JSON list of C-alpha atoms in Angstrom, two decimals:
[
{"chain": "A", "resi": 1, "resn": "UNK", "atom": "CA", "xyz": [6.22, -92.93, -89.39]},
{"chain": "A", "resi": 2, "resn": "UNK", "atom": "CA", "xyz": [3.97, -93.97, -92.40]},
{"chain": "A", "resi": 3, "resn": "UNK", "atom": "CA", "xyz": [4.89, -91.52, -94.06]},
{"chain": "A", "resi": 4, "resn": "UNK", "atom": "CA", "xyz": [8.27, -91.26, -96.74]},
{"chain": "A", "resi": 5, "resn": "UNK", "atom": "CA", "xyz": [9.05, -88.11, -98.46]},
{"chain": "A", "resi": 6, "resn": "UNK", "atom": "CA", "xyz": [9.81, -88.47, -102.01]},
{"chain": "A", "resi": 7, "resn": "UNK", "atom": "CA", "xyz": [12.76, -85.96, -103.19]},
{"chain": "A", "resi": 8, "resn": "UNK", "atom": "CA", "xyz": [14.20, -87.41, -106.66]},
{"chain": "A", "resi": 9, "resn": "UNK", "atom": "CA", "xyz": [18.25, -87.12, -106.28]},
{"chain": "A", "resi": 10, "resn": "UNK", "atom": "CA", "xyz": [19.47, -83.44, -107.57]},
{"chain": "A", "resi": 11, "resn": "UNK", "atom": "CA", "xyz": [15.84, -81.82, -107.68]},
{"chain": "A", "resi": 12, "resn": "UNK", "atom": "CA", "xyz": [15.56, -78.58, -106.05]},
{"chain": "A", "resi": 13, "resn": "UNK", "atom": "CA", "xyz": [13.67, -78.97, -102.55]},
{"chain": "A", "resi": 14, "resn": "UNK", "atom": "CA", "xyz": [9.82, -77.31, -103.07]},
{"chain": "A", "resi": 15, "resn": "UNK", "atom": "CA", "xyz": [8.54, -74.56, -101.06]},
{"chain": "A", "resi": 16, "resn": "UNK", "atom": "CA", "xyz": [5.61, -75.22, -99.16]},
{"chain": "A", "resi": 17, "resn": "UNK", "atom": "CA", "xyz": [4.63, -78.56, -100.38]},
{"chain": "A", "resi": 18, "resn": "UNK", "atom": "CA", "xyz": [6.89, -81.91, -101.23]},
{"chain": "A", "resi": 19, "resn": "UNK", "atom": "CA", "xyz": [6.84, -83.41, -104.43]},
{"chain": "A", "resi": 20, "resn": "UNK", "atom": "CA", "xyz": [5.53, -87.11, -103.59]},
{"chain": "A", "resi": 21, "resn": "UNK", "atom": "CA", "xyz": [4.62, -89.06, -100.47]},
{"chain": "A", "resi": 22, "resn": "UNK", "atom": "CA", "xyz": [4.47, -92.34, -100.11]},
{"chain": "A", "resi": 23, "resn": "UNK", "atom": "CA", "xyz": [2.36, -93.83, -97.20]},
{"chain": "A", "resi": 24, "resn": "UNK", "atom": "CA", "xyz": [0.56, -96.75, -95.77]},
{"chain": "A", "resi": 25, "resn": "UNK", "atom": "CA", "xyz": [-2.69, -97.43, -93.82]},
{"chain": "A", "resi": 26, "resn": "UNK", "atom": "CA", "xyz": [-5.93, -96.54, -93.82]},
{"chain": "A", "resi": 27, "resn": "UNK", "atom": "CA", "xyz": [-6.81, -93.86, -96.60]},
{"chain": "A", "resi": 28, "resn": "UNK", "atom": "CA", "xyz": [-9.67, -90.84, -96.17]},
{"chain": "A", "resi": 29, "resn": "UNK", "atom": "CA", "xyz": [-10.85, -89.21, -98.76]},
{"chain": "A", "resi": 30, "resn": "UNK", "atom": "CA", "xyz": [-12.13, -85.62, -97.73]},
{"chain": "A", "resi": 31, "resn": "UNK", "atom": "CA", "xyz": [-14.63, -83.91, -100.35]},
{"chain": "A", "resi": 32, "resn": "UNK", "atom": "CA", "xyz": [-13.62, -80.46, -101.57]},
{"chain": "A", "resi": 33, "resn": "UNK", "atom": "CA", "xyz": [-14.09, -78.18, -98.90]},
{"chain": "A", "resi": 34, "resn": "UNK", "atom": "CA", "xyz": [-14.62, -74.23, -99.72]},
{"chain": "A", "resi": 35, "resn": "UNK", "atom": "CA", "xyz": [-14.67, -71.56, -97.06]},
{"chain": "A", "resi": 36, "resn": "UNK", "atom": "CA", "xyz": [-18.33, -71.82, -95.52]},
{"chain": "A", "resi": 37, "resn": "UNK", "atom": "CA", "xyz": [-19.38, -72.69, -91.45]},
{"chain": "A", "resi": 38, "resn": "UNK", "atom": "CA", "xyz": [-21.62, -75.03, -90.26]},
{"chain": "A", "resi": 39, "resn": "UNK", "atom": "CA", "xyz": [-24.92, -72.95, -91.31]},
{"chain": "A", "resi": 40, "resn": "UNK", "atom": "CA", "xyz": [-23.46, -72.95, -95.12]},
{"chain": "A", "resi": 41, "resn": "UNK", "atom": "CA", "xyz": [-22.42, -69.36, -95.20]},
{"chain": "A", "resi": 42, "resn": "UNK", "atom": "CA", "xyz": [-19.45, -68.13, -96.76]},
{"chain": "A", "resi": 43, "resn": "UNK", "atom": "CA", "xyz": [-17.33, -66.87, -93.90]},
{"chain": "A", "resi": 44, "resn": "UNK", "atom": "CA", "xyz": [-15.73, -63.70, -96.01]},
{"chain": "A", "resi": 45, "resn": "UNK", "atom": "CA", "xyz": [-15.34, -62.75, -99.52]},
{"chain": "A", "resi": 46, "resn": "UNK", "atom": "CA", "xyz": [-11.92, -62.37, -98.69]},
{"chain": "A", "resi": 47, "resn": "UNK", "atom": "CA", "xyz": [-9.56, -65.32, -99.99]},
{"chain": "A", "resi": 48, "resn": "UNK", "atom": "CA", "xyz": [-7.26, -65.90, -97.59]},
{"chain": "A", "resi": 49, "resn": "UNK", "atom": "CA", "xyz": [-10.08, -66.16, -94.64]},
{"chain": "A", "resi": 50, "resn": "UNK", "atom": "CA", "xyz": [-12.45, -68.39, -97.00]},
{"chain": "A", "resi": 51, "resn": "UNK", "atom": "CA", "xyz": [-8.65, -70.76, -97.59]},
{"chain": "A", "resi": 52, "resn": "UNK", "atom": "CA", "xyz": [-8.72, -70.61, -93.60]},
{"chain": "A", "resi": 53, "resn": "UNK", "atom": "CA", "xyz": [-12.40, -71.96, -93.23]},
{"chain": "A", "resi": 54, "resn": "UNK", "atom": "CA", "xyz": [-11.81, -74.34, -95.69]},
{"chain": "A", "resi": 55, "resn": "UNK", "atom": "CA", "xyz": [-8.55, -75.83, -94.10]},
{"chain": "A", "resi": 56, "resn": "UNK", "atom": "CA", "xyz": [-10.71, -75.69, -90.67]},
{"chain": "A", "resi": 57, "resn": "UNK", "atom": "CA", "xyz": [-13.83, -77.90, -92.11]},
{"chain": "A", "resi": 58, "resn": "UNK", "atom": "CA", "xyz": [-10.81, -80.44, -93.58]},
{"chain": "A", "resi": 59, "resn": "UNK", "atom": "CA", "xyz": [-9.71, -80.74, -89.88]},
{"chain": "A", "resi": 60, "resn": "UNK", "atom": "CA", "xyz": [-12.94, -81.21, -88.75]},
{"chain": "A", "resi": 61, "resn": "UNK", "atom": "CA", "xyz": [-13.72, -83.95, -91.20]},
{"chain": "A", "resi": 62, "resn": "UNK", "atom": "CA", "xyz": [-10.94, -85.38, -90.67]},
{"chain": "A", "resi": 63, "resn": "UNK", "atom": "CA", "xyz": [-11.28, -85.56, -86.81]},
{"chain": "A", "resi": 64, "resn": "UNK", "atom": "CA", "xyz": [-13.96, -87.39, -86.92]},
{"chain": "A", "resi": 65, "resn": "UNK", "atom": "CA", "xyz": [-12.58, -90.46, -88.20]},
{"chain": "A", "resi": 66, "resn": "UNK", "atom": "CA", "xyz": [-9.62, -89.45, -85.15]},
{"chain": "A", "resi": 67, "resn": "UNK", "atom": "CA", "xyz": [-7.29, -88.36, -88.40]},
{"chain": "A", "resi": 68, "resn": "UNK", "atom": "CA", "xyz": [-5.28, -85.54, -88.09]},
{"chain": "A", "resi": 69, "resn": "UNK", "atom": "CA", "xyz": [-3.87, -83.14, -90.57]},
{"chain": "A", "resi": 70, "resn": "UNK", "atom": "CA", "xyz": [-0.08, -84.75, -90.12]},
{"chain": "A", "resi": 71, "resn": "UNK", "atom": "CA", "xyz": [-2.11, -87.40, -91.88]},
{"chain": "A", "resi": 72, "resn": "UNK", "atom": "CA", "xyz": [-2.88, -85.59, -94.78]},
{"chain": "A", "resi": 73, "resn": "UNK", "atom": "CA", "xyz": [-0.90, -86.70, -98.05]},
{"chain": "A", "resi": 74, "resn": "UNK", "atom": "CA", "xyz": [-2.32, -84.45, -100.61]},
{"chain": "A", "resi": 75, "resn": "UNK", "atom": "CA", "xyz": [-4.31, -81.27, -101.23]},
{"chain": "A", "resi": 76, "resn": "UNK", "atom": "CA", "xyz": [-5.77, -80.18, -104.14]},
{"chain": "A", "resi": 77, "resn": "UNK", "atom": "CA", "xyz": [-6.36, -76.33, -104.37]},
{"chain": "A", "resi": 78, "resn": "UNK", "atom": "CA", "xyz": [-9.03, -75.10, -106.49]},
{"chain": "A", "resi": 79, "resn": "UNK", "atom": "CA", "xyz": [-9.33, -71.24, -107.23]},
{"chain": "A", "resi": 80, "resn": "UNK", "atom": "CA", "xyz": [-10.67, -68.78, -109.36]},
{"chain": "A", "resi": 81, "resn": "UNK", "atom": "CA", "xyz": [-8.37, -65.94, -109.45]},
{"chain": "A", "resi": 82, "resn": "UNK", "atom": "CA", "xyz": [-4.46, -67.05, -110.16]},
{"chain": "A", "resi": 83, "resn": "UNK", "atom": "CA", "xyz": [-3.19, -63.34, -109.44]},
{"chain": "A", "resi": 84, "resn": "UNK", "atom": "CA", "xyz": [-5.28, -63.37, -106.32]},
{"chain": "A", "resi": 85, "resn": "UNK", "atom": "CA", "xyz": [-3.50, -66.63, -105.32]},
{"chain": "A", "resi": 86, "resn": "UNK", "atom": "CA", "xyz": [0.09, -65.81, -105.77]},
{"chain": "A", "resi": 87, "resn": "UNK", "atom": "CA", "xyz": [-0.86, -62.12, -104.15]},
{"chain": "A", "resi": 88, "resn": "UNK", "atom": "CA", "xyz": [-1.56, -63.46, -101.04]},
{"chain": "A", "resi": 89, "resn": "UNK", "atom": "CA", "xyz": [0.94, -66.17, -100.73]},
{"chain": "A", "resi": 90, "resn": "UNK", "atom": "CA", "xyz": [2.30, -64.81, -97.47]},
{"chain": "A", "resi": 91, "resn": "UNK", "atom": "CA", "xyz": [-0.90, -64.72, -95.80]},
{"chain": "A", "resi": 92, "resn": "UNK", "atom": "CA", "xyz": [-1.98, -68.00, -97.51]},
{"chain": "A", "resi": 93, "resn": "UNK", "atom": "CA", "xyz": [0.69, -69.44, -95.80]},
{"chain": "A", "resi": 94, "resn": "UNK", "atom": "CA", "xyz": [0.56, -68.30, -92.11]},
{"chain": "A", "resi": 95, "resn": "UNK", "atom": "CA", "xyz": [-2.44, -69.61, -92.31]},
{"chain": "A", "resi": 96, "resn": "UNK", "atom": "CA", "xyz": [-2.33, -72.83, -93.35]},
{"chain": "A", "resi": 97, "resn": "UNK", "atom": "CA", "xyz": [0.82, -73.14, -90.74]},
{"chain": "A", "resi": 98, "resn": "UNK", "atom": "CA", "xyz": [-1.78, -72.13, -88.04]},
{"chain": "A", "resi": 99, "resn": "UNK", "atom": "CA", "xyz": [-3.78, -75.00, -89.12]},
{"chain": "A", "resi": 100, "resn": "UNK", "atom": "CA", "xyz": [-1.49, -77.45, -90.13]},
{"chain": "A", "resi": 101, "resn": "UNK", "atom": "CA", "xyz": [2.03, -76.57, -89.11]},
{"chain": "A", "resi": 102, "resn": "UNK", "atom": "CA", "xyz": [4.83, -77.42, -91.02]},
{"chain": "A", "resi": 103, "resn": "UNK", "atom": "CA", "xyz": [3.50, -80.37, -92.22]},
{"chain": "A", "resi": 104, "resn": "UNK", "atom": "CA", "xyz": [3.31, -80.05, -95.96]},
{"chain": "A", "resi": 105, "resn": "UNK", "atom": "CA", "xyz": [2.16, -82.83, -98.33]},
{"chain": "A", "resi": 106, "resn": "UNK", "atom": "CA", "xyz": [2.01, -83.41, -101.73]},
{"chain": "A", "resi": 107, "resn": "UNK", "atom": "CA", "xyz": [-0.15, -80.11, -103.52]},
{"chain": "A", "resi": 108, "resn": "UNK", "atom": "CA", "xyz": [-1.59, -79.22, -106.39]},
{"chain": "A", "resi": 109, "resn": "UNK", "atom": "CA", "xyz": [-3.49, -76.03, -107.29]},
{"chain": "A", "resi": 110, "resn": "UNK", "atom": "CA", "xyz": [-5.54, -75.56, -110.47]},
{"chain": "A", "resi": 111, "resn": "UNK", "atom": "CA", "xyz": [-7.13, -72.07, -111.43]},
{"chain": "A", "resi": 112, "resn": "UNK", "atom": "CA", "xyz": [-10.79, -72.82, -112.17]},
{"chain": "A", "resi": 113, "resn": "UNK", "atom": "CA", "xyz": [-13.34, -70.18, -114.23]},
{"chain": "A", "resi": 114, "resn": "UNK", "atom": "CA", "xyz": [-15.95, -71.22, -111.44]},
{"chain": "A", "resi": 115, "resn": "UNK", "atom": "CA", "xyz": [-16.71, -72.95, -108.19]},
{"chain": "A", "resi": 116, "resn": "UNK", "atom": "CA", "xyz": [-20.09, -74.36, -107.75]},
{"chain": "A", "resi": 117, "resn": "UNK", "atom": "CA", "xyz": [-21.26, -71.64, -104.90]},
{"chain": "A", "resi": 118, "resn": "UNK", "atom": "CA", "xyz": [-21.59, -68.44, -105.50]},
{"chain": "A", "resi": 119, "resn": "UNK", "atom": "CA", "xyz": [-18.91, -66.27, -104.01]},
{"chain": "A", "resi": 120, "resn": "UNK", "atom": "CA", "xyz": [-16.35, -68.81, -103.54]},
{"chain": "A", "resi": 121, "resn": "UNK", "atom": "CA", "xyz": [-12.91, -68.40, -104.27]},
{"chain": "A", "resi": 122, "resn": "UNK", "atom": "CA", "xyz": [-11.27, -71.19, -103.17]},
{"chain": "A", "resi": 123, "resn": "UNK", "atom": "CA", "xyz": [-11.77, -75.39, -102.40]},
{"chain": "A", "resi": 124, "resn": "UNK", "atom": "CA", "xyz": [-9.82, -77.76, -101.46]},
{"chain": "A", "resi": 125, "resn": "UNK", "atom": "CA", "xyz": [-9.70, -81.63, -101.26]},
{"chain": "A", "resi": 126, "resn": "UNK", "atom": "CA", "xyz": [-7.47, -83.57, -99.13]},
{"chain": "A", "resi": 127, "resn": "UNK", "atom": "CA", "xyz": [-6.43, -86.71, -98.90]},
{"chain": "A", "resi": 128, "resn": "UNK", "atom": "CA", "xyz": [-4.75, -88.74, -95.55]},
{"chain": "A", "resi": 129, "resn": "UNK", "atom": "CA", "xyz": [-3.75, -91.70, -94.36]},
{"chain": "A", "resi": 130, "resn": "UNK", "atom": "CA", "xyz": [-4.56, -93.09, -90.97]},
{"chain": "A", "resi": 131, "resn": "UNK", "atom": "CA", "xyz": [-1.61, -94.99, -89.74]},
{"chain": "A", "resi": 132, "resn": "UNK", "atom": "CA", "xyz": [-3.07, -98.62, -89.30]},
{"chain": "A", "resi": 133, "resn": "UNK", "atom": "CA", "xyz": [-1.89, -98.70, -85.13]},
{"chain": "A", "resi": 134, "resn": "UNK", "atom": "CA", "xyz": [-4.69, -95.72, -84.75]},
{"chain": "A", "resi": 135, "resn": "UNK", "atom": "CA", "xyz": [-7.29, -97.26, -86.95]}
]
C-alpha cells in the first residue's frame, strides 16, 4: 500500500475524511472540477447532483493517466452556500461512496462568495498518487 493514514495518538477519528496521508509515487494533480458534462453544461442546479458530476469528471481525469480514485490523497471542496453543504450531508455522502467507496482522503472544504461559472455550486480539486509499480 502507498498509502499511510495519519491519526495523531488520542485524536478523535474524523468522519468522512482522515486527517493526513502520507504517500509515495507518482503524483496527479486534477484541476478543480465543478458539476458540468462533456458539452460544458451544468448537469442540475441541484448541489448534491452537480457534487456527483464533479466527483465523476475527477474519475475520468484521473483514468486517463490509469489512476484511480483509491489513489486520491486529497480533495479540496469549494462551495458557495455553507448551510446548503451541511443540509445535504447525507446525500453528499452516498454519493461520493457511489463514486469512491469508502476510501476517504485527506479533505478540506472552503465556502466561497463565487465560482467562476455561473450556476455552480460546488468544485473540487483532487490530488492522487499513482503507486510507482502501475506507473
Amino acid at each position: 500500500m502507498i498509502q499511510k493514514v495519519l491519526q495523531p495518538e488520542g485524536w478523535p477519528r474524523p468522519s468522512g475524511y482522515e486527517n493526513g496521508i502520507a504517500a509515495s509515487g507518482k503524483m496527479v494533480f486534477v484541476s478543480g472540477m465543478i458539476g458540468w458534462d462533456q458539452q460544458q453544461q451544468l448537469v442540475s442546479d441541484d448541489f448534491v447532483m452537480q457534487a456527483r458530476q464533479a466527483l465523476l469528471n475527477i474519475v475520468a481525469v484521473l483514468e486517463s493517466d490509469g489512476a484511480l480514485p483509491a489513489h486520491v490523497v486529497r480533495l479540496t471542496w469549494y462551495v458557495t452556500d455553507k448551510a446548503e453543504y451541511l443540509a445535504q450531508r447525507k446525500a453528499l455522502g452516498q454519493a461520493y461512496r457511489e463514486i469512491f467507496g469508502m476510501h476517504f482522503p485527506a479533505m478540506t472544504a472552503v465556502e466561497v462568495a463565487a465560482l467562476m461559472e455561473d450556476g455552480a455550486k460546488v468544485e473540487i480539486e483532487a490530488t492522487a498518487v499513482i503507486p510507482l509499480c502501475n506507473v
